[in-house]
PDB file of C-alpha atoms in Angstrom:
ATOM      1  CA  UNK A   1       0.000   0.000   0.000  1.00  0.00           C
ATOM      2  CA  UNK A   2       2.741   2.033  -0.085  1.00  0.00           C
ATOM      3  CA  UNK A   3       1.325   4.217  -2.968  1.00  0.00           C
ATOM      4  CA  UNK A   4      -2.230   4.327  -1.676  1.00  0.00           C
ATOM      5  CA  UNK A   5      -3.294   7.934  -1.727  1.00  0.00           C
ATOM      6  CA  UNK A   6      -4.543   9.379   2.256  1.00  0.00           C
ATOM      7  CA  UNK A   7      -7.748  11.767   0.812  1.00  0.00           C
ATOM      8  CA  UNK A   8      -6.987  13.795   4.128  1.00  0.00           C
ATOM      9  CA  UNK A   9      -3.575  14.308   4.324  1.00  0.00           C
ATOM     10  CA  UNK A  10      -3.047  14.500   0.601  1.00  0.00           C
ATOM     11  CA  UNK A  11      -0.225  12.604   0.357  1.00  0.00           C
ATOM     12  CA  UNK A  12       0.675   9.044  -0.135  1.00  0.00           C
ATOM     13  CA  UNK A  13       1.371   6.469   2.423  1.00  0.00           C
ATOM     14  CA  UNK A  14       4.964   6.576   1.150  1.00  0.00           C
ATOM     15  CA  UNK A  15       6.635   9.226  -0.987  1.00  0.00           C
ATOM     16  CA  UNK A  16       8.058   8.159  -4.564  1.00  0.00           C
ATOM     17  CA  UNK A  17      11.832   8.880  -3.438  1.00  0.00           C
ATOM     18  CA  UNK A  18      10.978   6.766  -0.275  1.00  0.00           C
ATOM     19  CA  UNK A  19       9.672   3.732  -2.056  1.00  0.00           C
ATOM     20  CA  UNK A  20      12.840   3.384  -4.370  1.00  0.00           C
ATOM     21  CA  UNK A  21      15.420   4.003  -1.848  1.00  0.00           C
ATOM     22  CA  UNK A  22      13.467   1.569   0.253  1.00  0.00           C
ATOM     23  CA  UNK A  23      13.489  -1.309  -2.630  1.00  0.00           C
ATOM     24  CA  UNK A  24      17.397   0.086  -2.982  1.00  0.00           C
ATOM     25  CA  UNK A  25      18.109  -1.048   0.671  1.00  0.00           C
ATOM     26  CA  UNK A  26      16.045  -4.476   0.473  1.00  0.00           C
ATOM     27  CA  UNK A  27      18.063  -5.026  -2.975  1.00  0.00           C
ATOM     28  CA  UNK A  28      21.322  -4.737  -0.411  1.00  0.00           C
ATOM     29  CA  UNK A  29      20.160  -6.865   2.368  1.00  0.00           C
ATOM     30  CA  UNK A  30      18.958  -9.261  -0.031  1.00  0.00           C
ATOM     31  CA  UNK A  31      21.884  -9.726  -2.301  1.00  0.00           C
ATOM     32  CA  UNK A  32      24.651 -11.152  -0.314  1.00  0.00           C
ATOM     33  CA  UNK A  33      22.461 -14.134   0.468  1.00  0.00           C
ATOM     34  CA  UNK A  34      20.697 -14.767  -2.725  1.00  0.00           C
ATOM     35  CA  UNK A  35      22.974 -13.191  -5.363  1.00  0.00           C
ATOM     36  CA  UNK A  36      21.266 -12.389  -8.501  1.00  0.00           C
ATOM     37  CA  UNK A  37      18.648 -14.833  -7.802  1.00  0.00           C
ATOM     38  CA  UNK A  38      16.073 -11.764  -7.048  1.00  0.00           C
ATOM     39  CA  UNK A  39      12.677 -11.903  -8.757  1.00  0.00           C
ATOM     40  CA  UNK A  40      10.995  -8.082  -8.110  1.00  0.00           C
ATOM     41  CA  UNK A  41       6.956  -8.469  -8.981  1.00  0.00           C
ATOM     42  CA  UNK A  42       5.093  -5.104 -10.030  1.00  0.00           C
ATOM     43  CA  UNK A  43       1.742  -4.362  -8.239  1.00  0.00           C
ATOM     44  CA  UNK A  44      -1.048  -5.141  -9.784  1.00  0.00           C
ATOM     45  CA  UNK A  45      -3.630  -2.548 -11.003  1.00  0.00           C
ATOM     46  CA  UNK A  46      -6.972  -1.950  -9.483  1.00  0.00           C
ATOM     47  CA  UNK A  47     -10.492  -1.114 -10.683  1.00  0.00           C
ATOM     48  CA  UNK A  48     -10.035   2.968 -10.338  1.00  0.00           C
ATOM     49  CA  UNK A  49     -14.081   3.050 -11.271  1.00  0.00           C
ATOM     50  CA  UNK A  50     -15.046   1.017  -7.958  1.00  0.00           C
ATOM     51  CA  UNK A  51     -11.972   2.590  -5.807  1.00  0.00           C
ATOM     52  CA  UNK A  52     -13.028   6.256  -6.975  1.00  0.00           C
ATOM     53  CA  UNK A  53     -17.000   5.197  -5.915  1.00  0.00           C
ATOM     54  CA  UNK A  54     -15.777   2.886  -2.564  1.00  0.00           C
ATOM     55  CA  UNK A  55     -16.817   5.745  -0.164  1.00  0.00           C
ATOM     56  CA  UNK A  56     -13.584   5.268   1.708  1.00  0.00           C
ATOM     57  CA  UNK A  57     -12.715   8.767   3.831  1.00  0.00           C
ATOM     58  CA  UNK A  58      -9.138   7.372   4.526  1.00  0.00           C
ATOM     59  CA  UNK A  59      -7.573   6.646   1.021  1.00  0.00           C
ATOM     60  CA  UNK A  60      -8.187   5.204  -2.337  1.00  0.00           C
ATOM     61  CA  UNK A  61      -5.512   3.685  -5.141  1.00  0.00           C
ATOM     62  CA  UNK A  62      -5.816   4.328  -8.123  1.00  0.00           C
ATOM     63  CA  UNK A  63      -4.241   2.826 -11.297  1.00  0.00           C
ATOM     64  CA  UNK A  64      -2.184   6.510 -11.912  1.00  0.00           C
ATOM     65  CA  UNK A  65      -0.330   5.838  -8.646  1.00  0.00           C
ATOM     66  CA  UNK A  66       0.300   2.543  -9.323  1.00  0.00           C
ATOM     67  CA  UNK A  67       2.185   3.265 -12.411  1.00  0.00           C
ATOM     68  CA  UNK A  68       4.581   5.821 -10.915  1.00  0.00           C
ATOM     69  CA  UNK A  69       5.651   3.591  -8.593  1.00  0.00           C
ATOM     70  CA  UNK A  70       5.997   0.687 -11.026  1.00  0.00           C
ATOM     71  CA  UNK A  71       8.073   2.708 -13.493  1.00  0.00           C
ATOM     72  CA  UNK A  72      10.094   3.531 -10.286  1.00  0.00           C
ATOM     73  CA  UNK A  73      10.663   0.119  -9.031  1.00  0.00           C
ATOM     74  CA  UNK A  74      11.360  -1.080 -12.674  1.00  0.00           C
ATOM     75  CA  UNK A  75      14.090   1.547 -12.750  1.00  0.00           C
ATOM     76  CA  UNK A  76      15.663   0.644  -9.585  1.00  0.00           C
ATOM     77  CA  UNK A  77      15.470  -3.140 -10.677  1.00  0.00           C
ATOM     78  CA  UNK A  78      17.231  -2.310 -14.204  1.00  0.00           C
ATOM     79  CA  UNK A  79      19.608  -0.300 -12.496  1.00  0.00           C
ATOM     80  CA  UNK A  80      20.523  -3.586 -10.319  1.00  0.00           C
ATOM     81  CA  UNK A  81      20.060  -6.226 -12.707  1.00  0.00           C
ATOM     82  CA  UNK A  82      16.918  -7.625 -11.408  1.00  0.00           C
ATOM     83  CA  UNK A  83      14.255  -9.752 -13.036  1.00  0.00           C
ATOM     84  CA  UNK A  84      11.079  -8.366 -13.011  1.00  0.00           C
ATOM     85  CA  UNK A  85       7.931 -10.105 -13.059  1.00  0.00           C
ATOM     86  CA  UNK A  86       5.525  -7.534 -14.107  1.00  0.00           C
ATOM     87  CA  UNK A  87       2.384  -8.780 -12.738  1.00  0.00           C
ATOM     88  CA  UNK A  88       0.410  -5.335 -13.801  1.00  0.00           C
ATOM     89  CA  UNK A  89       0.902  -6.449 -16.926  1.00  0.00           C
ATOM     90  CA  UNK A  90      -0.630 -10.194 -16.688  1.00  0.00           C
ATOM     91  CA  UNK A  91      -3.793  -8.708 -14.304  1.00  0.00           C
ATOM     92  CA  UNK A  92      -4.718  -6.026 -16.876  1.00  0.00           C
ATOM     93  CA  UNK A  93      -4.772  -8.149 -19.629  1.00  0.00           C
ATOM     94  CA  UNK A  94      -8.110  -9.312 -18.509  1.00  0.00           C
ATOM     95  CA  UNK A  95      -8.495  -6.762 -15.577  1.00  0.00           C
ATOM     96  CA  UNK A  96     -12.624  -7.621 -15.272  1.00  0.00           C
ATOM     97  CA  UNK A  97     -11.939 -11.340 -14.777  1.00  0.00           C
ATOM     98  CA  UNK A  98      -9.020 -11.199 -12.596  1.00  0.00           C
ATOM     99  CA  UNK A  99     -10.030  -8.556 -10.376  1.00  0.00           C
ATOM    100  CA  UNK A 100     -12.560  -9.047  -7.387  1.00  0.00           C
ATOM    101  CA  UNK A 101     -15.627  -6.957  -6.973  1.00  0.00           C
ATOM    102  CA  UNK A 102     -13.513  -4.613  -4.586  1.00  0.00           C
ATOM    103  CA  UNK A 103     -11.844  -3.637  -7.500  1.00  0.00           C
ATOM    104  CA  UNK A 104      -8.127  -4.131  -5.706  1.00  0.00           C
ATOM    105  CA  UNK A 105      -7.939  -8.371  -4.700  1.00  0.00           C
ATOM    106  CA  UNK A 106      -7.688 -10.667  -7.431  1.00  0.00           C
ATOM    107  CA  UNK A 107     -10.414 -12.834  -8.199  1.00  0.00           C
ATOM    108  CA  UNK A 108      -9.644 -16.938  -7.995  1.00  0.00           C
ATOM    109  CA  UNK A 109      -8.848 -16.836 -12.054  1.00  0.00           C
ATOM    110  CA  UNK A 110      -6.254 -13.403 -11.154  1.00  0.00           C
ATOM    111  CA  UNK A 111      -4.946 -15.448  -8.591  1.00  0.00           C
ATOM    112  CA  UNK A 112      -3.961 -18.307 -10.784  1.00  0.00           C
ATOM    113  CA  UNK A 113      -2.669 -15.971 -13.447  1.00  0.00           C
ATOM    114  CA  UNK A 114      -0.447 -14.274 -11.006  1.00  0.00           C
ATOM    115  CA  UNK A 115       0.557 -17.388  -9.760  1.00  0.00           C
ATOM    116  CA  UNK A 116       1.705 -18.955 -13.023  1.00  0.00           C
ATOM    117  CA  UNK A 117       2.884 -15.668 -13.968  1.00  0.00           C
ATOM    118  CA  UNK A 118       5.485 -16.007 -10.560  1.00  0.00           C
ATOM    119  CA  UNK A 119       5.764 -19.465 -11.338  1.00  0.00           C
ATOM    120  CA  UNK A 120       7.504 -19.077 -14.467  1.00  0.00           C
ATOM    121  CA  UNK A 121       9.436 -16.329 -13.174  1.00  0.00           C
ATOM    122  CA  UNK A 122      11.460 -18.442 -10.356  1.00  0.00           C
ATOM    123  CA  UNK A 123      11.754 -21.102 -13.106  1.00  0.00           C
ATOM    124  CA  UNK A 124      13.315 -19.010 -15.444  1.00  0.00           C
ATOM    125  CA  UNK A 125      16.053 -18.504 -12.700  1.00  0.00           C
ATOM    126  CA  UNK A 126      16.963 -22.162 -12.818  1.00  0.00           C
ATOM    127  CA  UNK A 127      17.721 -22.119 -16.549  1.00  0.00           C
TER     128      UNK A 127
END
């Protein structure tokens, strides 16, 4: 939730600088133990329609957020060699099916997509 927009505060729950040097110090940790063998996943888009309609007072995401934060986690994961799984990509091919009616889980047929899509990901590490 970390680019989830707070309707009173204005703000998000984590700035855009914050979120990359954040996935720039879990890249560090991480690497000493597991090398190159790092598999970052995008987040997946939401239903902005039922998230702009939810009546929530405390914060909404939306689908514009989401993408500035992917394009800034796919830079950081470029910029580190990283394999990225982008799972926006495989949910908004078929966004109505694999979305819930919440407009932000996935449905049981999103969850299976993601799931290959991760799947396939970690195998393409072993080869």
């Amino acid at each position: 939730d970390d680019a989830l927009w707070h309707l009173k505060e204005q703000r998000n729950e984590v700035s855009v600088s914050d979120y990359t040097l954040n996935l720039q110090r879990i890249i560090d940790a991480m690497r000493p133990t597991l090398g190159s063998d790092i598999v970052f996943a995008t987040t997946t888009p939401v239903n902005d329609e039922v998230q702009a309609n939810s009546g929530s007072t405390d914060g909404e995401r939306c689908n514009r957020e989401i993408d500035e934060y992917n394009a800034a986690a796919q830079s950081v994961m470029l910029a580190n060699n990283i394999l990225i799984n982008h799972l926006d990509r495989v949910i908004q091919a078929d966004a109505t099916v694999f979305l819930d009616t919440d407009g932000v889980s996935l449905s049981d047929a999103g969850e299976r997509a993601a799931g290959q899509a991760v799947a396939t990901a970690v195998r393409s590490l072993w080869h």
